[in-house]
Amino acid sequence: HRILKLLRDPREQIQFPNTEEMPPPQKKPGKQGSSAQLSQMDKQAEDAVTPIDALATQYKTDLNKGLSTKKAAEILERDGPNELEKPPKPTLLLLFLMQLTSFIIILLMVSAVASVLVNATGPKAGDPLSYTTGIAIGIIVLINAGIAAWTESKAGDALEALSKMTQANIYVLRDGKEVQVAVPTVVAGDIVVLGTGDVVPADLRLFEAKDFKVSEMALTGEPDDVAKTHKVKEKKDGAPEKLTPETMAFSGCSITSGVGKGLVVDTGMSTRIGRIAQLINGDAGARKTTCFCFPDTSANQTPLQQNLNKLGARIGVLAIIICIGIFIIGWLTDRKDPSNPDSPAWLYMILVSVTLAVAAIPEGIPLCVTISLSIGCSDMVQQEVLVRKIAAVETLGSASVICSDKTGTLTEGKMTMVGMYAAGNTYEVTGKGFDPEVGGVMRQDGTDGRGDMGVKSNLLTAILCCNTTLSKEKDEAGVMKWTPKGNSSEAPIVVAARKVGLSENIAGDYPRVLEVPFSSSRKMMLTVSKVGGTHLCDGGMPLPAGTNYLAVCKGAPNYIIDLCCEQLKADGSVDKLTDDDKANILKIVDGYSARALRVLAIAARPMSKLPYDESNDDITTDQKFEACRKQLRLIGLVASIDPERDGVPDSVVAARGAGIRVVMITGDYLLTAIAIAKNVNILQPSDDVETSAMDCANLRPDGEYLRPEEMDMITRSTRVFARAKPEDKLEIVKSIQRQGQVAAMTGDGVNDAPALNQADIGVAMGIQGTEVAKGASDMVLTDDNFCSIVNAVEKGRSIYAGIQKFVAFIMSVHIAEVMQIFICIVVGIPVMRTPLQILFLILVTDLPPSIALGMEPGEAHILKMRPRPKEEPIVLMWMWLAMIMNGAVLTVVVVAVYLISLINYCDGEVLQSNIYLLDSYEVRLSKAQTVAFISLVWSENIRAYISRSFTNPMWHDILGNKHMQKAIVMAQICLYVAVLTPYLSDRILGLRGLEIGFFGWVLALAGPVGCFILSESCKLISAYQAKKHQDSLSMADTPPAAAPIKVVGSKNAKMAAPVPVQPVKKGWFQCCMGGIF
């Protein structure tokens, strides 16, 4: 209730439940006396109406130069970073203690206690060495918990570093220069420069605002954009109280249009959104905790991690049931501890069963997943991809459709003017890049046209409607290069203007009195500048007598031409623009567009006075825009080329081979879009452009969008959408998702945020993208390159495949552990491993190779595989069969080695009841267990290499994973230390590697050899099943043939019929075991 009151009433006082926990108020320079005692809301109300010069003096800043770097650093040190309070990061000690509360660790501790109880009740209770098993288990518990805590801490550090790389930046004035700084470093007194797409970094008092609107939905819940002004207005009698002051912009609100500057008055927790967060924290109490009062970090887990945790828990329950069965069998058959035959059988079987349960539960899976995902996110940085949400790494492997912008993503984003239509004549613009000293403007007959009236008038009027500048700057190599600053679509205009002799500062000779920025809804930009004289410039078009102002519109040709009623002629005269003239000019536009050129139209309107009352502050920017864009005169067209990026055509082909459909969504003209799509291989020569490319106007023929089923028909086959509005992107994504596809969507503007948020993978542009778009995205392309998306998909698939491999490896090993112990108990032979040996194997043999498998490089054909369905489980049915087969193979070879060892060392006896009657049976049995132990370690090391691929043989690129070599070397060192080190091997682990002789080592070698032969044979079955699975996915992607259906409002449109969703057939095993796995 208090939060709602606060949102609705900006003067609402906040009464905190515990004032002692409130952070100290932010200190402000120059705040004295009673003013310092005002509530934060009253203070902001005062800041909203205080004269801006007085406010600047109060904060000791300069409105034109901003703070000095030194002063800003001092304020940052005093007030702290500009960010909301976050819960403290768990320390390494806290993470370690949290590990001790996990289910698996509790089982280990129960095992240790059980071991101590078994030995404490036996005849060797007074021998300290009899407790080595329990002590060793305790040490292993600490080591395991330490490794898990350290790994989780490192993973957290890596992800925190990634989050800092995606931190929002903002432009501020420091030392009189406009510089970009990280939002947390913004301080009170900073002068912030704001533009469309920025997110307000702190609470600001505006002192410049042009068509400035913000979305305050995050603050007030109001859906409509709120207009802001720098002018303090008196409140009219009877007017309702506004939710926020008009002269204030608040932290966290996105700027939807316009430009402005503001003085920072509050940062961090002192902002309005900060105080709301403080109130919520006060009401919500402490952070969520577990039953052991530790922080609950489950909310940070990805869906994959949560599903694997559930899988592990279910398998654990199943393993416990099996272990209870083993306990009952062992108890009924009177299986006793070989080292303490006088102890009760039930005590020994408790120890064996609990330890077996620990061995059966795949406790290493969550740890390996965390490592794989965090390392994968870090690796993606090298491929120009910053992952903002770790769950996106999982979703990348399912991406089946990539919806991409054109400009800057598929193309270079470096526009170069190559053609011009001015005053009825067509010109060619020569030169390349941004160097105005190279090239010129040529008439159709090849003569120089730089001095033509139409050329100068066209380019000058265009310059008056630009905010881009051109200057020489040093690049990273220290070479001076011409570099534009501003909008990429305006750069070719500025360069061409310099080519015809227009000076660098010519726009300053025409003071601008109004600017209406380009927006996706207006499709144009408008400016009004003061002019004088009889001509626009020396050699420019004549101006009517009494002209004092010139309105200029620059934008999409079809929109601009519709607003024009007259046109400039080559002799400087003005003629009426007829419908036939418009049709002929649009044919010129079509000709440019067919060459993949981006076309802008330039129109102007000479005015003797402004068509609105400049002194009336109640007139909105939209009203001024409507008044000024009437009775326009078409000056000309400018046509620029934006060449496709290197590598994009190949990446599109690679994506198609991976079963990913690439869709281009652009605001460009249809013919331009088609030409570019053909250049980058989105459209193939055999494609019918009538079904593969479409103007987005056909999606909303009567102003309303088509019905969902009609929309789905279009999006199923169309790969190019032209003249798209941001809301069209949202509808296209929804349609793709309705068809069960997984969509990745790129975007850079404010209005792209809903589509980015709706998409399964929102991809923002790092260079041209606005902070709003980045905030709504799952990942950011630091180079704005489409190739990076395809590389990210490949990396995402590799990470997911690596997780599948180590899950299959771990599960097959645990299945084998359970099978081996179960056979020993049921058949009546001595248990081949002690509890301590089992725990040693889990720590040494399983974990390092599993982590290495999680970092397995992607297979060469991974981009030739079909995208996996979004809801597909991590472990497929054919993988379950492979795990069971490999677990059985491991069991057969190790049990065979163990039986031969028993026969060799125990005088031909294999049953426990007979072996216990032999002299020195403990030593004899220990030798046989040692051979089986060595054989198992070698076999599992071989299995680790075999598990690097489900289909390729082990020798294929055998050294391709350097992490695997390190893991195996580590496992081998630990093995020989365990079996050859006196006292450790015989007295603690119960192993006798120095006594098994040559026969024992050779026999142990039979295990990995047999495992290699049988596992590779099983891989033939797995490869066949994997191919069948891929074939089924390919068939599911192929729509059935159907009669085309025409879409309302589209000319000669064709489209495929909807694809019926086929029910997935399940085998008996999936039906029976689906509830468990």
XYZ file of N, CA and C in Angstrom, residues 441-622:
546
model
N 30.966 14.895 -58.092
C 29.598 14.694 -58.553
C 29.589 14.865 -60.064
N 29.151 13.857 -60.783
C 29.191 13.844 -62.233
C 27.789 13.795 -62.821
N 27.597 14.582 -63.924
C 26.334 14.521 -64.648
C 26.287 13.218 -65.445
N 25.135 12.951 -66.049
C 24.981 11.732 -66.826
C 25.907 11.695 -68.037
N 26.276 12.866 -68.549
C 27.164 12.905 -69.705
C 28.635 12.848 -69.309
N 28.915 12.706 -68.002
C 30.279 12.569 -67.534
C 30.958 13.859 -67.170
N 30.277 14.996 -67.320
C 30.861 16.290 -66.963
C 30.666 16.576 -65.473
N 31.464 17.514 -64.979
C 31.445 17.856 -63.555
C 30.154 18.591 -63.208
N 29.440 18.103 -62.212
C 28.176 18.724 -61.819
C 28.200 19.339 -60.445
N 29.408 19.531 -59.874
C 29.499 20.044 -58.510
C 28.945 21.447 -58.355
N 28.963 22.246 -59.402
C 28.490 23.614 -59.295
C 27.032 23.793 -59.653
N 26.329 22.729 -60.015
C 24.931 22.845 -60.405
C 24.081 23.309 -59.241
N 23.106 24.177 -59.563
C 22.221 24.717 -58.527
C 21.494 23.594 -57.787
N 20.988 22.611 -58.519
C 20.235 21.541 -57.875
C 21.085 20.725 -56.920
N 22.341 20.484 -57.303
C 23.249 19.698 -56.454
C 23.517 20.425 -55.144
N 23.885 21.723 -55.264
C 24.181 22.485 -54.047
C 22.945 22.628 -53.158
N 21.806 22.889 -53.778
C 20.569 23.065 -52.998
C 20.172 21.768 -52.309
N 20.312 20.668 -53.032
C 19.940 19.365 -52.478
C 20.804 19.021 -51.274
N 22.120 19.195 -51.419
C 23.035 18.819 -50.342
C 22.986 19.810 -49.177
N 22.800 21.094 -49.452
C 22.752 22.058 -48.356
C 21.477 21.878 -47.524
N 20.354 21.725 -48.200
C 19.124 21.495 -47.421
C 19.242 20.210 -46.599
N 19.905 19.204 -47.181
C 20.091 17.959 -46.432
C 20.989 18.189 -45.219
N 22.046 19.024 -45.413
C 22.944 19.329 -44.295
C 22.196 20.037 -43.168
N 21.252 20.925 -43.541
C 20.497 21.648 -42.514
C 19.589 20.710 -41.709
N 19.419 19.494 -42.203
C 18.589 18.514 -41.489
C 19.450 17.353 -40.987
N 20.709 17.652 -40.686
C 21.642 16.631 -40.180
C 22.254 17.093 -38.862
N 22.693 16.134 -38.081
C 23.436 16.422 -36.852
C 24.805 15.759 -36.864
N 25.222 15.300 -38.020
C 26.489 14.576 -38.129
C 27.592 15.533 -38.584
N 28.775 15.353 -38.033
C 29.932 16.170 -38.398
C 31.021 15.274 -38.975
N 31.958 15.888 -39.694
C 33.052 15.159 -40.331
C 34.361 15.850 -40.000
N 35.318 15.115 -39.501
C 36.615 15.695 -39.156
C 37.690 14.624 -39.227
N 38.929 15.048 -39.240
C 40.051 14.110 -39.263
C 40.438 13.745 -37.833
N 40.603 12.452 -37.594
C 40.997 11.979 -36.275
C 41.991 10.844 -36.418
N 42.763 10.617 -35.362
C 43.718 9.508 -35.370
C 42.991 8.206 -35.049
N 43.300 7.179 -35.847
C 42.728 5.878 -35.535
C 43.633 5.157 -34.545
N 43.361 3.882 -34.283
C 44.131 3.132 -33.295
C 45.593 2.997 -33.688
N 45.851 3.044 -34.994
C 47.231 2.928 -35.464
C 47.939 4.280 -35.506
N 47.230 5.345 -35.124
C 47.823 6.665 -35.131
C 47.771 7.376 -36.465
N 47.015 6.820 -37.434
C 46.894 7.417 -38.760
C 45.691 8.358 -38.786
N 45.879 9.541 -39.375
C 44.792 10.509 -39.479
C 43.803 10.046 -40.546
N 42.543 9.933 -40.171
C 41.501 9.501 -41.093
C 40.271 10.365 -40.922
N 39.539 10.531 -42.036
C 38.278 11.264 -41.962
C 37.260 10.392 -41.232
N 36.662 10.941 -40.178
C 35.754 10.161 -39.335
C 34.469 10.947 -39.088
N 33.324 10.381 -39.442
C 32.058 11.058 -39.135
C 31.625 10.770 -37.703
N 30.965 11.732 -37.107
C 30.403 11.548 -35.762
C 28.914 11.837 -35.837
N 28.127 10.842 -35.552
C 26.689 11.012 -35.609
C 26.032 9.827 -36.279
N 24.890 10.087 -36.912
C 24.102 9.039 -37.529
C 24.778 8.527 -38.797
N 24.848 7.191 -38.944
C 25.546 6.608 -40.095
C 24.849 6.942 -41.410
N 23.515 7.131 -41.395
C 22.803 7.444 -42.637
C 23.042 8.885 -43.081
N 23.508 9.751 -42.169
C 23.790 11.151 -42.521
C 25.230 11.347 -42.982
N 26.101 10.380 -42.666
C 27.514 10.531 -43.015
C 27.738 10.739 -44.506
N 27.098 9.964 -45.412
C 27.345 10.205 -46.843
C 26.895 11.580 -47.305
N 25.881 12.170 -46.669
C 25.428 13.516 -47.033
C 26.495 14.540 -46.684
N 27.058 14.399 -45.473
C 28.092 15.340 -45.022
C 29.322 15.234 -45.911
N 29.716 14.012 -46.272
C 30.892 13.806 -47.122
C 30.647 14.397 -48.513
N 29.481 14.126 -49.102
C 29.175 14.645 -50.437
C 29.110 16.172 -50.435
N 28.593 16.756 -49.351
C 28.514 18.212 -49.270
C 29.905 18.839 -49.293
N 30.853 18.200 -48.630
C 32.221 18.724 -48.649
C 32.836 18.554 -50.038
N 32.437 17.520 -50.762
C 32.971 17.301 -52.109
C 32.571 18.414 -53.069
N 31.387 19.014 -52.859
C 30.927 20.073 -53.775
C 31.315 21.451 -53.270
N 32.103 21.521 -52.204
C 32.642 22.795 -51.763
C 31.905 23.463 -50.626
N 30.894 22.827 -50.059
C 30.219 23.412 -48.901
C 31.126 23.302 -47.687
N 31.259 24.414 -46.958
C 32.230 24.457 -45.860
C 31.798 23.588 -44.691
N 32.772 23.288 -43.830
C 32.541 22.402 -42.688
C 31.503 22.984 -41.736
N 31.511 24.302 -41.560
C 30.637 24.943 -40.574
C 29.484 25.699 -41.225
N 29.105 25.308 -42.426
C 28.074 26.075 -43.141
C 26.729 26.028 -42.428
N 26.461 24.928 -41.712
C 25.174 24.830 -41.014
C 25.054 25.900 -39.941
N 26.209 26.369 -39.416
C 26.172 27.413 -38.400
C 25.687 28.742 -38.923
N 25.710 28.933 -40.255
C 25.222 30.183 -40.851
C 23.700 30.212 -40.932
N 23.078 29.101 -40.590
C 21.616 28.999 -40.650
C 21.119 28.519 -39.270
N 20.962 29.449 -38.328
C 20.591 29.058 -36.954
C 19.314 28.211 -36.925
N 19.400 27.115 -36.216
C 18.265 26.188 -36.145
C 17.328 26.628 -35.018
N 16.040 26.710 -35.336
C 15.063 27.121 -34.319
C 14.152 25.972 -33.891
N 14.141 24.900 -34.665
C 13.304 23.742 -34.322
C 13.940 22.480 -34.884
N 13.897 21.444 -34.111
C 14.354 20.131 -34.576
C 13.377 19.071 -34.087
N 12.886 18.297 -35.001
C 12.053 17.141 -34.664
C 12.843 15.912 -35.093
N 13.424 15.167 -34.166
C 14.298 14.039 -34.531
C 13.550 12.958 -35.293
N 14.325 12.190 -36.033
C 13.759 11.047 -36.747
C 13.193 10.046 -35.739
N 12.077 9.462 -36.089
C 11.522 8.368 -35.283
C 10.971 7.325 -36.236
N 10.852 6.112 -35.744
C 10.385 5.024 -36.591
C 8.932 5.204 -36.992
N 8.189 5.999 -36.240
C 6.790 6.225 -36.601
C 6.664 7.356 -37.621
N 7.481 8.412 -37.483
C 7.410 9.536 -38.434
C 8.078 9.196 -39.754
N 9.130 8.384 -39.705
C 9.912 8.005 -40.879
C 10.635 9.196 -41.499
N 10.829 10.258 -40.744
C 11.522 11.431 -41.276
C 12.005 12.296 -40.120
N 12.913 13.200 -40.452
C 13.414 14.205 -39.516
C 13.059 15.570 -40.083
N 12.764 16.518 -39.214
C 12.401 17.866 -39.659
C 13.181 18.896 -38.862
N 13.675 19.902 -39.572
C 14.307 21.042 -38.904
C 13.772 22.335 -39.504
N 13.829 23.386 -38.718
C 13.497 24.729 -39.205
C 14.688 25.629 -38.883
N 15.230 26.278 -39.909
C 16.404 27.134 -39.731
C 16.105 28.543 -40.255
N 16.804 29.506 -39.697
C 16.679 30.884 -40.166
C 17.509 31.073 -41.433
N 16.912 31.733 -42.431
C 17.617 32.008 -43.682
C 17.419 33.478 -44.047
N 18.191 33.934 -44.970
C 18.051 35.318 -45.438
C 18.615 35.451 -46.839
N 18.307 36.563 -47.488
C 18.817 36.790 -48.834
C 17.860 36.273 -49.887
N 18.338 36.367 -51.111
C 17.489 35.964 -52.243
C 17.736 34.532 -52.673
N 18.865 33.966 -52.276
C 19.187 32.588 -52.621
C 19.592 31.816 -51.368
N 19.413 30.535 -51.430
C 19.763 29.691 -50.280
C 21.241 29.792 -49.958
N 22.055 29.817 -50.980
C 23.500 29.991 -50.823
C 24.051 30.482 -52.162
N 25.336 30.688 -52.223
C 25.953 31.101 -53.471
C 25.817 29.970 -54.488
N 25.027 30.201 -55.518
C 24.777 29.173 -56.515
C 23.636 28.257 -56.159
N 22.909 28.561 -55.083
C 21.804 27.715 -54.642
C 20.476 28.180 -55.186
N 19.410 27.509 -54.762
C 18.086 27.813 -55.300
C 17.599 29.175 -54.808
N 16.795 29.848 -55.640
C 16.231 31.148 -55.231
C 15.226 30.955 -54.098
N 15.124 31.988 -53.250
C 14.148 31.982 -52.169
C 13.087 33.035 -52.446
N 11.827 32.761 -52.171
C 10.777 33.772 -52.360
C 11.055 35.002 -51.509
N 10.595 36.126 -51.968
C 10.777 37.373 -51.216
C 10.130 37.248 -49.844
N 10.834 37.727 -48.829
C 10.303 37.698 -47.465
C 10.532 36.392 -46.732
N 11.335 35.505 -47.325
C 11.606 34.226 -46.655
C 12.545 34.441 -45.479
N 12.117 34.042 -44.319
C 12.928 34.147 -43.096
C 13.280 32.781 -42.494
N 12.496 31.787 -42.839
C 12.711 30.450 -42.270
C 12.649 29.413 -43.389
N 13.363 28.314 -43.190
C 13.305 27.196 -44.134
C 13.101 25.900 -43.346
N 11.974 25.268 -43.602
C 11.712 23.952 -43.009
C 12.240 22.886 -43.964
N 12.961 21.915 -43.429
C 13.542 20.842 -44.243
C 13.131 19.500 -43.667
N 12.661 18.624 -44.545
C 12.328 17.244 -44.149
C 13.265 16.291 -44.882
N 13.759 15.315 -44.170
C 14.650 14.289 -44.732
C 14.184 12.931 -44.224
N 13.908 12.001 -45.156
C 13.433 10.705 -44.691
C 13.077 9.756 -45.808
N 12.203 8.798 -45.505
C 11.810 7.769 -46.459
C 11.127 8.407 -47.669
N 11.536 8.037 -48.886
C 11.000 8.706 -50.085
C 9.484 8.654 -50.203
N 8.893 7.493 -49.955
C 7.441 7.387 -50.135
C 6.685 8.295 -49.171
N 7.219 8.490 -47.964
C 6.567 9.368 -46.991
C 6.767 10.832 -47.373
N 7.995 11.184 -47.750
C 8.299 12.574 -48.081
C 7.546 13.006 -49.347
N 7.570 12.177 -50.383
C 6.934 12.536 -51.657
C 5.432 12.732 -51.478
N 4.819 11.933 -50.615
C 3.382 12.092 -50.364
C 3.045 13.458 -49.788
N 4.015 14.090 -49.100
C 3.765 15.384 -48.463
C 4.084 16.555 -49.382
N 4.696 16.273 -50.529
C 5.126 17.354 -51.420
C 4.022 17.742 -52.408
N 3.937 19.029 -52.688
C 2.976 19.529 -53.668
C 3.669 20.264 -54.812
N 4.991 20.470 -54.715
C 5.724 21.142 -55.776
C 7.147 20.598 -55.806
N 7.866 20.914 -56.881
C 9.223 20.400 -57.042
C 10.131 21.476 -57.628
N 11.402 21.379 -57.274
C 12.410 22.300 -57.782
C 12.864 21.837 -59.168
N 12.958 22.781 -60.096
C 13.402 22.467 -61.462
C 14.855 22.902 -61.655
N 15.442 22.448 -62.745
C 16.867 22.694 -62.980
C 17.203 24.177 -63.131
N 16.257 24.978 -63.609
C 16.528 26.408 -63.789
C 16.216 27.224 -62.540
N 15.891 26.588 -61.456
C 15.584 27.285 -60.208
C 14.125 27.584 -60.023
N 13.326 27.325 -61.031
C 11.892 27.571 -60.900
C 11.229 26.454 -60.111
N 9.975 26.679 -59.770
C 9.204 25.712 -58.997
C 8.000 25.306 -59.818
N 7.753 24.019 -59.879
C 6.639 23.515 -60.673
C 5.774 22.617 -59.793
N 4.529 22.462 -60.168
C 3.618 21.607 -59.420
C 4.065 20.149 -59.540
N 3.920 19.415 -58.468
C 4.276 17.987 -58.450
C 2.994 17.174 -58.636
N 2.832 16.663 -59.856
C 1.614 15.917 -60.182
C 1.757 14.454 -59.767
N 0.662 13.728 -59.860
C 0.685 12.296 -59.556
C 1.607 11.558 -60.512
N 1.621 11.975 -61.781
C 2.520 11.348 -62.747
C 3.976 11.620 -62.383
N 4.236 12.864 -61.940
C 5.593 13.197 -61.509
C 6.014 12.312 -60.327
N 5.089 12.155 -59.384
C 5.396 11.314 -58.223
C 5.688 9.879 -58.645
N 4.899 9.367 -59.602
C 5.107 7.996 -60.070
C 6.467 7.865 -60.748
N 6.852 8.878 -61.542
C 8.144 8.826 -62.227
C 9.304 8.883 -61.234
N 9.157 9.718 -60.208
C 10.218 9.823 -59.196
C 10.324 8.519 -58.407
N 9.191 7.899 -58.117
C 9.217 6.618 -57.406
C 9.864 5.531 -58.260
N 9.762 5.643 -59.597
C 10.459 4.696 -60.460
C 11.974 4.878 -60.324
N 12.394 6.140 -60.175
C 13.823 6.396 -59.945
C 14.256 5.772 -58.623
N 13.392 5.929 -57.614
C 13.679 5.311 -56.314
C 13.788 3.795 -56.468
N 12.869 3.212 -57.247
C 12.907 1.764 -57.466
C 14.205 1.349 -58.148
N 14.653 2.170 -59.080
C 15.901 1.858 -59.767
C 17.089 1.867 -58.815
N 17.132 2.873 -57.954
C 18.185 2.904 -56.932
C 18.072 1.699 -55.999
N 16.856 1.421 -55.561
C 16.647 0.332 -54.605
C 17.026 -1.014 -55.195
N 16.768 -1.191 -56.497
C 17.116 -2.453 -57.147
C 18.626 -2.675 -57.150
N 19.383 -1.604 -56.981
C 20.849 -1.711 -56.902
C 21.317 -1.785 -55.461
N 20.390 -2.065 -54.537
C 20.694 -2.188 -53.104
C 21.156 -0.866 -52.510
N 20.654 0.269 -53.070
C 20.999 1.588 -52.540
C 19.932 2.031 -51.556
N 20.373 2.726 -50.527
C 19.447 3.296 -49.553
C 19.138 4.726 -49.982
N 17.858 5.030 -50.118
C 17.444 6.307 -50.692
C 16.763 7.161 -49.632
N 17.159 8.431 -49.580
C 16.496 9.421 -48.735
C 15.989 10.544 -49.627
N 14.822 11.040 -49.320
C 14.263 12.181 -50.052
C 14.463 13.449 -49.233
N 14.725 14.567 -49.938
C 14.943 15.863 -49.294
C 13.867 16.818 -49.798
N 13.141 17.426 -48.877
C 12.105 18.402 -49.238
C 12.240 19.615 -48.329
N 11.803 20.771 -48.836
C 11.937 22.016 -48.063
C 10.693 22.869 -48.238
N 10.526 23.827 -47.319
C 9.413 24.775 -47.384
C 9.881 26.147 -46.915
N 10.056 27.090 -47.834
C 10.402 28.460 -47.413
C 9.206 29.109 -46.703
N 9.477 29.797 -45.584
C 8.390 30.417 -44.806
C 8.818 31.816 -44.400
N 7.844 32.713 -44.444
C 8.120 34.077 -43.974
C 8.034 34.161 -42.462
N 7.225 33.298 -41.854
C 7.116 33.233 -40.404
C 6.799 31.801 -39.995
N 6.985 31.535 -38.733
C 6.720 30.188 -38.224
C 5.214 29.931 -38.210
N 4.794 28.721 -38.571
C 3.349 28.422 -38.619
C 2.765 28.061 -37.254
N 3.432 28.480 -36.183
C 2.929 28.238 -34.833
C 3.425 29.365 -33.940
N 2.801 29.515 -32.805
C 3.165 30.567 -31.852
C 4.354 30.089 -31.028
N 5.508 30.670 -31.285
C 6.727 30.218 -30.614
C 6.690 30.478 -29.114
N 5.889 31.451 -28.689
C 5.834 31.794 -27.265
C 4.859 30.908 -26.485
N 4.086 30.101 -27.190
C 3.092 29.236 -26.541
C 3.759 27.911 -26.146
N 4.005 27.766 -24.848
C 4.680 26.559 -24.370
C 3.779 25.334 -24.392
N 2.492 25.513 -24.582
C 1.574 24.375 -24.579
C 1.530 23.636 -25.911
N 2.139 24.219 -26.948
C 2.167 23.546 -28.252
C 3.198 22.415 -28.190
N 2.781 21.227 -28.526
C 3.666 20.068 -28.464
C 4.549 20.001 -29.707
N 5.582 19.214 -29.611
C 6.480 19.017 -30.759
C 5.736 18.397 -31.924
N 4.849 17.462 -31.638
C 4.075 16.829 -32.711
C 3.209 17.846 -33.444
